[in-house]
PDB file of C-alpha atoms in Angstrom:
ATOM      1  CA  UNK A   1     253.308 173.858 128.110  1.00  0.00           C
ATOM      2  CA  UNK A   2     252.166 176.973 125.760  1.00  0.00           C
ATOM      3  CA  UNK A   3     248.707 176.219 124.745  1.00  0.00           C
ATOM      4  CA  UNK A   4     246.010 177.977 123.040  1.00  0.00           C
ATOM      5  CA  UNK A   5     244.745 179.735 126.271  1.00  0.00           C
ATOM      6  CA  UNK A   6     248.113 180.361 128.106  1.00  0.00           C
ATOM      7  CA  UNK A   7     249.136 184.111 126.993  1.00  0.00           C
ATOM      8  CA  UNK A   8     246.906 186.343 128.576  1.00  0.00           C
ATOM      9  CA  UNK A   9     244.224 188.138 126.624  1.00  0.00           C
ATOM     10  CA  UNK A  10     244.829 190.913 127.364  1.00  0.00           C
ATOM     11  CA  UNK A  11     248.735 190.946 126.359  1.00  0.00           C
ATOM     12  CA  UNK A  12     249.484 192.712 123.179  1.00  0.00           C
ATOM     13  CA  UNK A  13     250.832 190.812 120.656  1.00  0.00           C
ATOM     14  CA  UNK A  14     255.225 191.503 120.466  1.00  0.00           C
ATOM     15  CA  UNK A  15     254.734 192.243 116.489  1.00  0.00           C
ATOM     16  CA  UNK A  16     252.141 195.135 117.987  1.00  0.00           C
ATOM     17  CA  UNK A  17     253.594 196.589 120.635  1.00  0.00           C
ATOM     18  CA  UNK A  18     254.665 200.486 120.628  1.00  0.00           C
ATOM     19  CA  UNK A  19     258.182 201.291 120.630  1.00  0.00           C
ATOM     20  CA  UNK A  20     261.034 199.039 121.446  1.00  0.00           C
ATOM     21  CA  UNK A  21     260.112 195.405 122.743  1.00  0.00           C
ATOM     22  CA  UNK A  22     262.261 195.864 125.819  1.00  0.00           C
ATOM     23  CA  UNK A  23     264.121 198.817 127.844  1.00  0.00           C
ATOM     24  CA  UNK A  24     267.167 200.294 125.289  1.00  0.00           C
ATOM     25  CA  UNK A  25     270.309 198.287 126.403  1.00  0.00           C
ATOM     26  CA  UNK A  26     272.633 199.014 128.999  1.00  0.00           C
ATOM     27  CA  UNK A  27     276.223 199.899 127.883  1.00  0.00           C
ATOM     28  CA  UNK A  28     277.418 196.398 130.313  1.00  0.00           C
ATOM     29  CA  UNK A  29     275.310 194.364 128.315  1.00  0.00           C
ATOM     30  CA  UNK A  30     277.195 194.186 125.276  1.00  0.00           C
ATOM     31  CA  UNK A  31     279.702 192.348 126.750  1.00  0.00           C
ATOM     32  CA  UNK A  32     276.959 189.294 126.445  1.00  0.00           C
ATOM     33  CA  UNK A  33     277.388 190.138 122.343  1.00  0.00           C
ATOM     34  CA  UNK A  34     273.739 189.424 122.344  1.00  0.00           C
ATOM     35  CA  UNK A  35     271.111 190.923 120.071  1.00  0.00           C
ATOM     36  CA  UNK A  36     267.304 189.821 119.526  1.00  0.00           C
ATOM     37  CA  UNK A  37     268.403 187.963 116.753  1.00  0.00           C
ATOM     38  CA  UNK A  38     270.930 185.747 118.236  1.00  0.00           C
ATOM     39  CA  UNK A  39     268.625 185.212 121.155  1.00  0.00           C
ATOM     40  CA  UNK A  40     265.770 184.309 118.580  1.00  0.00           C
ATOM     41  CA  UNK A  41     268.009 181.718 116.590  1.00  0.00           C
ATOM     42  CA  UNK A  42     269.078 180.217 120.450  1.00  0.00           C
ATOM     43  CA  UNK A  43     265.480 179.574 120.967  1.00  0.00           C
ATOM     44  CA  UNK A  44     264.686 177.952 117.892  1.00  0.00           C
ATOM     45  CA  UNK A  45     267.760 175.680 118.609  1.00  0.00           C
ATOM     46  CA  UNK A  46     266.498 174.995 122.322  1.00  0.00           C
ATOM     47  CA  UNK A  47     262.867 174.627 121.460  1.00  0.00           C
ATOM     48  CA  UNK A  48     264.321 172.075 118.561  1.00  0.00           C
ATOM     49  CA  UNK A  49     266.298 170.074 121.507  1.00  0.00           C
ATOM     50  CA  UNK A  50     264.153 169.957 124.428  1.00  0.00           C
ATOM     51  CA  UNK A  51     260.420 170.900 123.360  1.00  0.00           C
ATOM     52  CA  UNK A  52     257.896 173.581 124.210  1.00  0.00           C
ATOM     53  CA  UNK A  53     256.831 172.098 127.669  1.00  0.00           C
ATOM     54  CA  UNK A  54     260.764 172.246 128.962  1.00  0.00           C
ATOM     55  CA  UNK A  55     261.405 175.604 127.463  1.00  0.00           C
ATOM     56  CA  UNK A  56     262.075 178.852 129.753  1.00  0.00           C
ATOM     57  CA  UNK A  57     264.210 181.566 130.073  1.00  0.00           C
ATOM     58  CA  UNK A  58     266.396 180.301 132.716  1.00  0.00           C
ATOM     59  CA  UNK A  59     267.312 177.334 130.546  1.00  0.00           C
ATOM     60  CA  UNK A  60     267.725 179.464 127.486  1.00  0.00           C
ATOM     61  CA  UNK A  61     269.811 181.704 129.252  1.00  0.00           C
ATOM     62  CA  UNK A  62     272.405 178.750 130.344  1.00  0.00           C
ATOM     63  CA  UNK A  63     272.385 177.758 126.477  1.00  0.00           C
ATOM     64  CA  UNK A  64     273.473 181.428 126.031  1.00  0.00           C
ATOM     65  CA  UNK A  65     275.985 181.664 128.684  1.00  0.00           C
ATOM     66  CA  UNK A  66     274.605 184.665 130.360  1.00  0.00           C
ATOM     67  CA  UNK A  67     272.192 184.993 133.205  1.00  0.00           C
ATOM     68  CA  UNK A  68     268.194 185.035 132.596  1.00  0.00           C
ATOM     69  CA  UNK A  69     267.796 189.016 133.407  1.00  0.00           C
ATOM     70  CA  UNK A  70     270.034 189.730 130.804  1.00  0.00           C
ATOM     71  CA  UNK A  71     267.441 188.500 127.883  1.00  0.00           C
ATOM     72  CA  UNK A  72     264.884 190.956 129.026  1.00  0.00           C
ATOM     73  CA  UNK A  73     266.633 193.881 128.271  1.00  0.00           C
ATOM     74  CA  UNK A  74     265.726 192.076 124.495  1.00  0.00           C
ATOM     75  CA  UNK A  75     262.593 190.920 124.955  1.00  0.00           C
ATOM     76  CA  UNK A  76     259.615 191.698 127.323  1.00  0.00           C
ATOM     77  CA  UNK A  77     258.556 188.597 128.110  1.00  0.00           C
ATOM     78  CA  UNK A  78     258.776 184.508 127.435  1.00  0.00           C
ATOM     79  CA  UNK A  79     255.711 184.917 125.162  1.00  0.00           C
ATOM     80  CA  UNK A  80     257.144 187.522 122.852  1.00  0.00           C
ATOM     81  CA  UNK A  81     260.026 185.527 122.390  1.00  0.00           C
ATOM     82  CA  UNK A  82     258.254 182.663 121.460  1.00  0.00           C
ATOM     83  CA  UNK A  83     256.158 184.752 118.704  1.00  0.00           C
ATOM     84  CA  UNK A  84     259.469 185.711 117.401  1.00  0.00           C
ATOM     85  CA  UNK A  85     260.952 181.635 117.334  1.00  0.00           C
ATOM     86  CA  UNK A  86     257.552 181.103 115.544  1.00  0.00           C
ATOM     87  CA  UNK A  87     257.780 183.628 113.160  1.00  0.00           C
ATOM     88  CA  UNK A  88     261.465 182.847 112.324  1.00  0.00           C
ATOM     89  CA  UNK A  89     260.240 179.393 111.599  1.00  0.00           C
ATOM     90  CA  UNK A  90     257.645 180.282 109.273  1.00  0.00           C
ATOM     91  CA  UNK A  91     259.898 181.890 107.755  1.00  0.00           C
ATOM     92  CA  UNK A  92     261.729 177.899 106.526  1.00  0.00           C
ATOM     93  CA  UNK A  93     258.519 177.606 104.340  1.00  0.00           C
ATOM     94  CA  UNK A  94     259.786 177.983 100.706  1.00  0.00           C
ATOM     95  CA  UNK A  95     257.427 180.633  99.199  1.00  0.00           C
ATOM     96  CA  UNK A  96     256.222 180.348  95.517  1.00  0.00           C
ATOM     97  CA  UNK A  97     257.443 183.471  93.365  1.00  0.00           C
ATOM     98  CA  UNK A  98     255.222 186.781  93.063  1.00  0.00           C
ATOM     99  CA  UNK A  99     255.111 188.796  90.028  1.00  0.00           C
ATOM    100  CA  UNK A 100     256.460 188.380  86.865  1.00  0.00           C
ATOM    101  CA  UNK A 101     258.265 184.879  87.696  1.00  0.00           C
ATOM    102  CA  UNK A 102     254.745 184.023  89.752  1.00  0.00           C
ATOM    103  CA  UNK A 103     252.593 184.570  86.186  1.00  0.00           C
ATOM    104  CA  UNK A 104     255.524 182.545  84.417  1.00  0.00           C
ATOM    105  CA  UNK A 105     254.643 179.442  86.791  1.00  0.00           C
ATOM    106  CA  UNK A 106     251.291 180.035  86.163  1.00  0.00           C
ATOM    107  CA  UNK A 107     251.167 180.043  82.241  1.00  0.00           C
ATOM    108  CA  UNK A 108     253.095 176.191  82.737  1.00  0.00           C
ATOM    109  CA  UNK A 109     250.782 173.271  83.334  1.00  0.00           C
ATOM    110  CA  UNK A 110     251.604 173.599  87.167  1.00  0.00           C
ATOM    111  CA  UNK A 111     249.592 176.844  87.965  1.00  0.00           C
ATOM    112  CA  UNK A 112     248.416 177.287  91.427  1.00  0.00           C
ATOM    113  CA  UNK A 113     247.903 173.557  92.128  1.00  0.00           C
ATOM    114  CA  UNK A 114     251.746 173.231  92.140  1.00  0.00           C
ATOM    115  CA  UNK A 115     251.702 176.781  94.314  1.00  0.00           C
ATOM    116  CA  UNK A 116     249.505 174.766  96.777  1.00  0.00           C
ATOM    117  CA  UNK A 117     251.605 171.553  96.552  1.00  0.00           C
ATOM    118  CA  UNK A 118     254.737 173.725  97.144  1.00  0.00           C
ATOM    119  CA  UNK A 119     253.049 175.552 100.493  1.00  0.00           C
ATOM    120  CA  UNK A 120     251.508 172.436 101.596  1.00  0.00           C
ATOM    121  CA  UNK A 121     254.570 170.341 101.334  1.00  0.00           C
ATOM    122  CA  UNK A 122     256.592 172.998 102.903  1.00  0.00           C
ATOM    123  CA  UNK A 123     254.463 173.520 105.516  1.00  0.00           C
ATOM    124  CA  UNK A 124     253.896 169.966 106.694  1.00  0.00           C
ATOM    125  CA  UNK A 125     257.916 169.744 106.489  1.00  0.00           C
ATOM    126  CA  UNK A 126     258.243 172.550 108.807  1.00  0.00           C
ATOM    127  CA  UNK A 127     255.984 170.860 111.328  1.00  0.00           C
ATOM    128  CA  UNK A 128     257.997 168.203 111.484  1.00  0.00           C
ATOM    129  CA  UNK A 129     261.274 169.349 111.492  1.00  0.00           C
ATOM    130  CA  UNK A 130     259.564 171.538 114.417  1.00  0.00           C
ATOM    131  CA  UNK A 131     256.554 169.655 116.083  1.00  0.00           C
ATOM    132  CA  UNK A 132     256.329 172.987 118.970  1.00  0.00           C
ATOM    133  CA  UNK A 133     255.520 174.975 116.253  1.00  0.00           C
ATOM    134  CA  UNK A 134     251.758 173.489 115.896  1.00  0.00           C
ATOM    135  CA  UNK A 135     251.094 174.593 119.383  1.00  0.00           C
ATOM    136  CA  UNK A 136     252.223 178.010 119.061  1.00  0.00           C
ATOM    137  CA  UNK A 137     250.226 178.897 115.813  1.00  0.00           C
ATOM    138  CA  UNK A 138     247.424 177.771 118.191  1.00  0.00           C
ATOM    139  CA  UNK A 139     248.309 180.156 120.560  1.00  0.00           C
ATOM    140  CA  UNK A 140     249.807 183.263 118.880  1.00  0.00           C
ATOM    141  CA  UNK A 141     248.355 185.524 115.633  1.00  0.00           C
ATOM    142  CA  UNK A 142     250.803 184.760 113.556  1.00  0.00           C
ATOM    143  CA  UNK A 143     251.391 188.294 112.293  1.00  0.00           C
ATOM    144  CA  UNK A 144     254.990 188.403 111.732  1.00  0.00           C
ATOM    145  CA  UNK A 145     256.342 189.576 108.460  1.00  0.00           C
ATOM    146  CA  UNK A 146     257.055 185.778 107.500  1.00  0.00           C
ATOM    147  CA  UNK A 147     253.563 184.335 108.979  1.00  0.00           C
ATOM    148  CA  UNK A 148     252.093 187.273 106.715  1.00  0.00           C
ATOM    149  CA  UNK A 149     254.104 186.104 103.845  1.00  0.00           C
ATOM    150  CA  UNK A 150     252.923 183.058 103.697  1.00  0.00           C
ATOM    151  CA  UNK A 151     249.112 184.188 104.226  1.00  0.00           C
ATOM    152  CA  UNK A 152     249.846 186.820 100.549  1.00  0.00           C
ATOM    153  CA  UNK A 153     251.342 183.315  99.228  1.00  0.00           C
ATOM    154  CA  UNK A 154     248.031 181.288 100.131  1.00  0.00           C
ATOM    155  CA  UNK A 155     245.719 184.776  98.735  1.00  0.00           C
ATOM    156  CA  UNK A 156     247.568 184.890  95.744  1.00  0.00           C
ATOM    157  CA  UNK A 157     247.181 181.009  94.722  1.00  0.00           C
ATOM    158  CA  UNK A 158     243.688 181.581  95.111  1.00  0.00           C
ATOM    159  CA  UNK A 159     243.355 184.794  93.501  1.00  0.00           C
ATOM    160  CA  UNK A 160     244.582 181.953  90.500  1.00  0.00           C
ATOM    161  CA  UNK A 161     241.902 179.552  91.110  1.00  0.00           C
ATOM    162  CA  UNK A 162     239.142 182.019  89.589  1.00  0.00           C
ATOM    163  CA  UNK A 163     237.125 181.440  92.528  1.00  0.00           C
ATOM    164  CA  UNK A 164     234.770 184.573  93.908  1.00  0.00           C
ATOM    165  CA  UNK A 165     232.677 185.209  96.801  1.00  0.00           C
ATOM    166  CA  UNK A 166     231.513 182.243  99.158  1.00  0.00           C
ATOM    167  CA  UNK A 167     233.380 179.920  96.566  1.00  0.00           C
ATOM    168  CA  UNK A 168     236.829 181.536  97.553  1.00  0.00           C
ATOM    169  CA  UNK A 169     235.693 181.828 101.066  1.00  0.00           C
ATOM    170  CA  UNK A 170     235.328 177.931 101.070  1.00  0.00           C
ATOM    171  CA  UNK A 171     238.368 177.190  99.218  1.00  0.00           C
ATOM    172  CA  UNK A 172     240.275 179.728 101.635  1.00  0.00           C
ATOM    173  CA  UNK A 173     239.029 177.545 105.107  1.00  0.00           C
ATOM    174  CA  UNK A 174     239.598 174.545 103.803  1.00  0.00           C
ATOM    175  CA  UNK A 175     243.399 175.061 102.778  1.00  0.00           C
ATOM    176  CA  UNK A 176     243.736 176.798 106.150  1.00  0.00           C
ATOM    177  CA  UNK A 177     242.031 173.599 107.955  1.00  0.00           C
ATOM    178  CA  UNK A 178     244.136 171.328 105.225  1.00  0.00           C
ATOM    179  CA  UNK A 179     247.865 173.159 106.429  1.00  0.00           C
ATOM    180  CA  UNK A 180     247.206 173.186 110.174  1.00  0.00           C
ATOM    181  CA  UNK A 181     245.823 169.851 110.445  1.00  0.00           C
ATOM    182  CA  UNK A 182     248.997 168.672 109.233  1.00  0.00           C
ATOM    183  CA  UNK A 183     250.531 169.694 113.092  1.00  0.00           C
ATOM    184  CA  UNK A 184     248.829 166.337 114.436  1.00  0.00           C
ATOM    185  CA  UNK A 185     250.160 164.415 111.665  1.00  0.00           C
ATOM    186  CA  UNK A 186     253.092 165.499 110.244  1.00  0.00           C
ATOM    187  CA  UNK A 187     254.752 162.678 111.543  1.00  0.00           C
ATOM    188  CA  UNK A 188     252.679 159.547 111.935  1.00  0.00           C
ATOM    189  CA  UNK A 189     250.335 160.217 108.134  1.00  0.00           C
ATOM    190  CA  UNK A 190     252.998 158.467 105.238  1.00  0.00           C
ATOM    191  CA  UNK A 191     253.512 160.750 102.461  1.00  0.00           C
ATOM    192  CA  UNK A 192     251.324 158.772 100.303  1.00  0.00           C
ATOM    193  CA  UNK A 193     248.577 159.550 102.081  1.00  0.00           C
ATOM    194  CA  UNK A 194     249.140 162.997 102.551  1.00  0.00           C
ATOM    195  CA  UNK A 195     249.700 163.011  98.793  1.00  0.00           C
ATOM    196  CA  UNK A 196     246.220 161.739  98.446  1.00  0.00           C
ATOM    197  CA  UNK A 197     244.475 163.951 100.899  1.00  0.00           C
ATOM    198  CA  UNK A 198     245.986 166.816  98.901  1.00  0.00           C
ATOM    199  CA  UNK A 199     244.721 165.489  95.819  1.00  0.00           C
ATOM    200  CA  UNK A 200     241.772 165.192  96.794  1.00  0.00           C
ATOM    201  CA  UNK A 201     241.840 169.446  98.080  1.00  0.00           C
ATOM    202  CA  UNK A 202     243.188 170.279  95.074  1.00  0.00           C
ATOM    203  CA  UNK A 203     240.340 168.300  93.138  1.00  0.00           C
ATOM    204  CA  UNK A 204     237.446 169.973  94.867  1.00  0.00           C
ATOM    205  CA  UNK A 205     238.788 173.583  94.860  1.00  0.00           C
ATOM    206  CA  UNK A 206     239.189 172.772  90.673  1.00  0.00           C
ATOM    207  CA  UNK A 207     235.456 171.029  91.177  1.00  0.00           C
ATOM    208  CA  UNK A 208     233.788 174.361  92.592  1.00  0.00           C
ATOM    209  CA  UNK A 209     236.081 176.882  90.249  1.00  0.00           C
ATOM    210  CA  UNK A 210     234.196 174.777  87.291  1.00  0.00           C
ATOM    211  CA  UNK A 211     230.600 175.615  88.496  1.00  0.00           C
ATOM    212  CA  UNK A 212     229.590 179.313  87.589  1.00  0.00           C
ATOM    213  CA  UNK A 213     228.642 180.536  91.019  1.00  0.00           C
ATOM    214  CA  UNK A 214     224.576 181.907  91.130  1.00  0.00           C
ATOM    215  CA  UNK A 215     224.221 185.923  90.366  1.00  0.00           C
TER     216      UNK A 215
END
């Protein structure tokens, strides 16, 4: 199984490489009618079915049809092809608005708590509906366009807050600590309780943004 300390250190990230991912297609290969994409989506599906410690190449190559050495002319390696399932999950998490629709939201009586809610919410619904994904986030830097999304989402909400300095540097650790705790309990904590524990977030960032913060 993927964990925290399984990709090498030394390997550079698939959303930093230079150049193509993998060696430019053969002409034979497009007889497969595989791209990066459909190979992405097939590992989403697989990782859905069987989990993280069952997943390989070999078995997502039979769910494909075509033999194992034909994915790498897509992909380097296993572990940039899990960065991309990752990323392509992220990418489930329903975003609050930017912009002119964003300052709309904000002028209602929801403001950035009901950003937070939303991102929170979504977040702990994406673990669920993909517990492998908590184990990857561990293990990869998330710096796909939709993991990077969702990081402008969670700056912009607390650009909102009026927090500055050490206060927003707080408020910024404990949502991150808040949203990825919710991997070891996105399905045994009822929502009640995760209702509650948000509550309780949302009260202290409000708590702190209250206090004028020493010159």
């Amino acid at each position: 199984m993927v964990t925290a300390a399984d990709p090498d250190n030394t390997r550079t990230s698939v959303w930093l490489a230079a150049g193509p991912a993998a060696p430019a297609r053969r002409r034979s290969e497009g007889a497969f009618g595989l791209d990066r994409e459909r190979i992405t989506k097939a590992t989403v599906r697989l990782l859905d079915a069987e989990g993280l410690a069952r997943f390989s190449m070999r078995r997502l190559a039979a769910a494909l049809g075509v033999t194992a050495m034909s994915l790498y002319w897509y992909v380097d390696t296993k572990h940039d092809l899990l960065e991309l399932a990752l990323d392509r999950a992220l990418g489930e998490i329903p975003l609050p608005p930017a912009g002119p629709a964003r300052a709309a939201a904000d002028r209602s009586r929801e403001g950035w708590p009901g950003r937070l809610r939303l991102l929170a919410c979504g977040y702990r619904r994406l673990l669920a509906d993909h517990p492998w994904v908590a184990a990857l986030t561990a293990a990869y830097p998330n710096i796909g366009p939709h993991a990077r999304a969702f990081d402008s989402a969670v700056q912009r909400l607390l650009d909102a807050t009026g927090l500055a300095d050490a206060g927003r540097t707080g408020a910024h650790l404990a949502v991150s600590q808040f949203l990825h705790g919710c991997g070891a309990t996105a399905r045994r904590v009822p929502d009640g309780d995760f209702g509650l524990a948000l509550d309780v977030l949302i009260a202290g960032i409000q708590a702190k943004a209250a206090v004028p913060e020493a010159p």
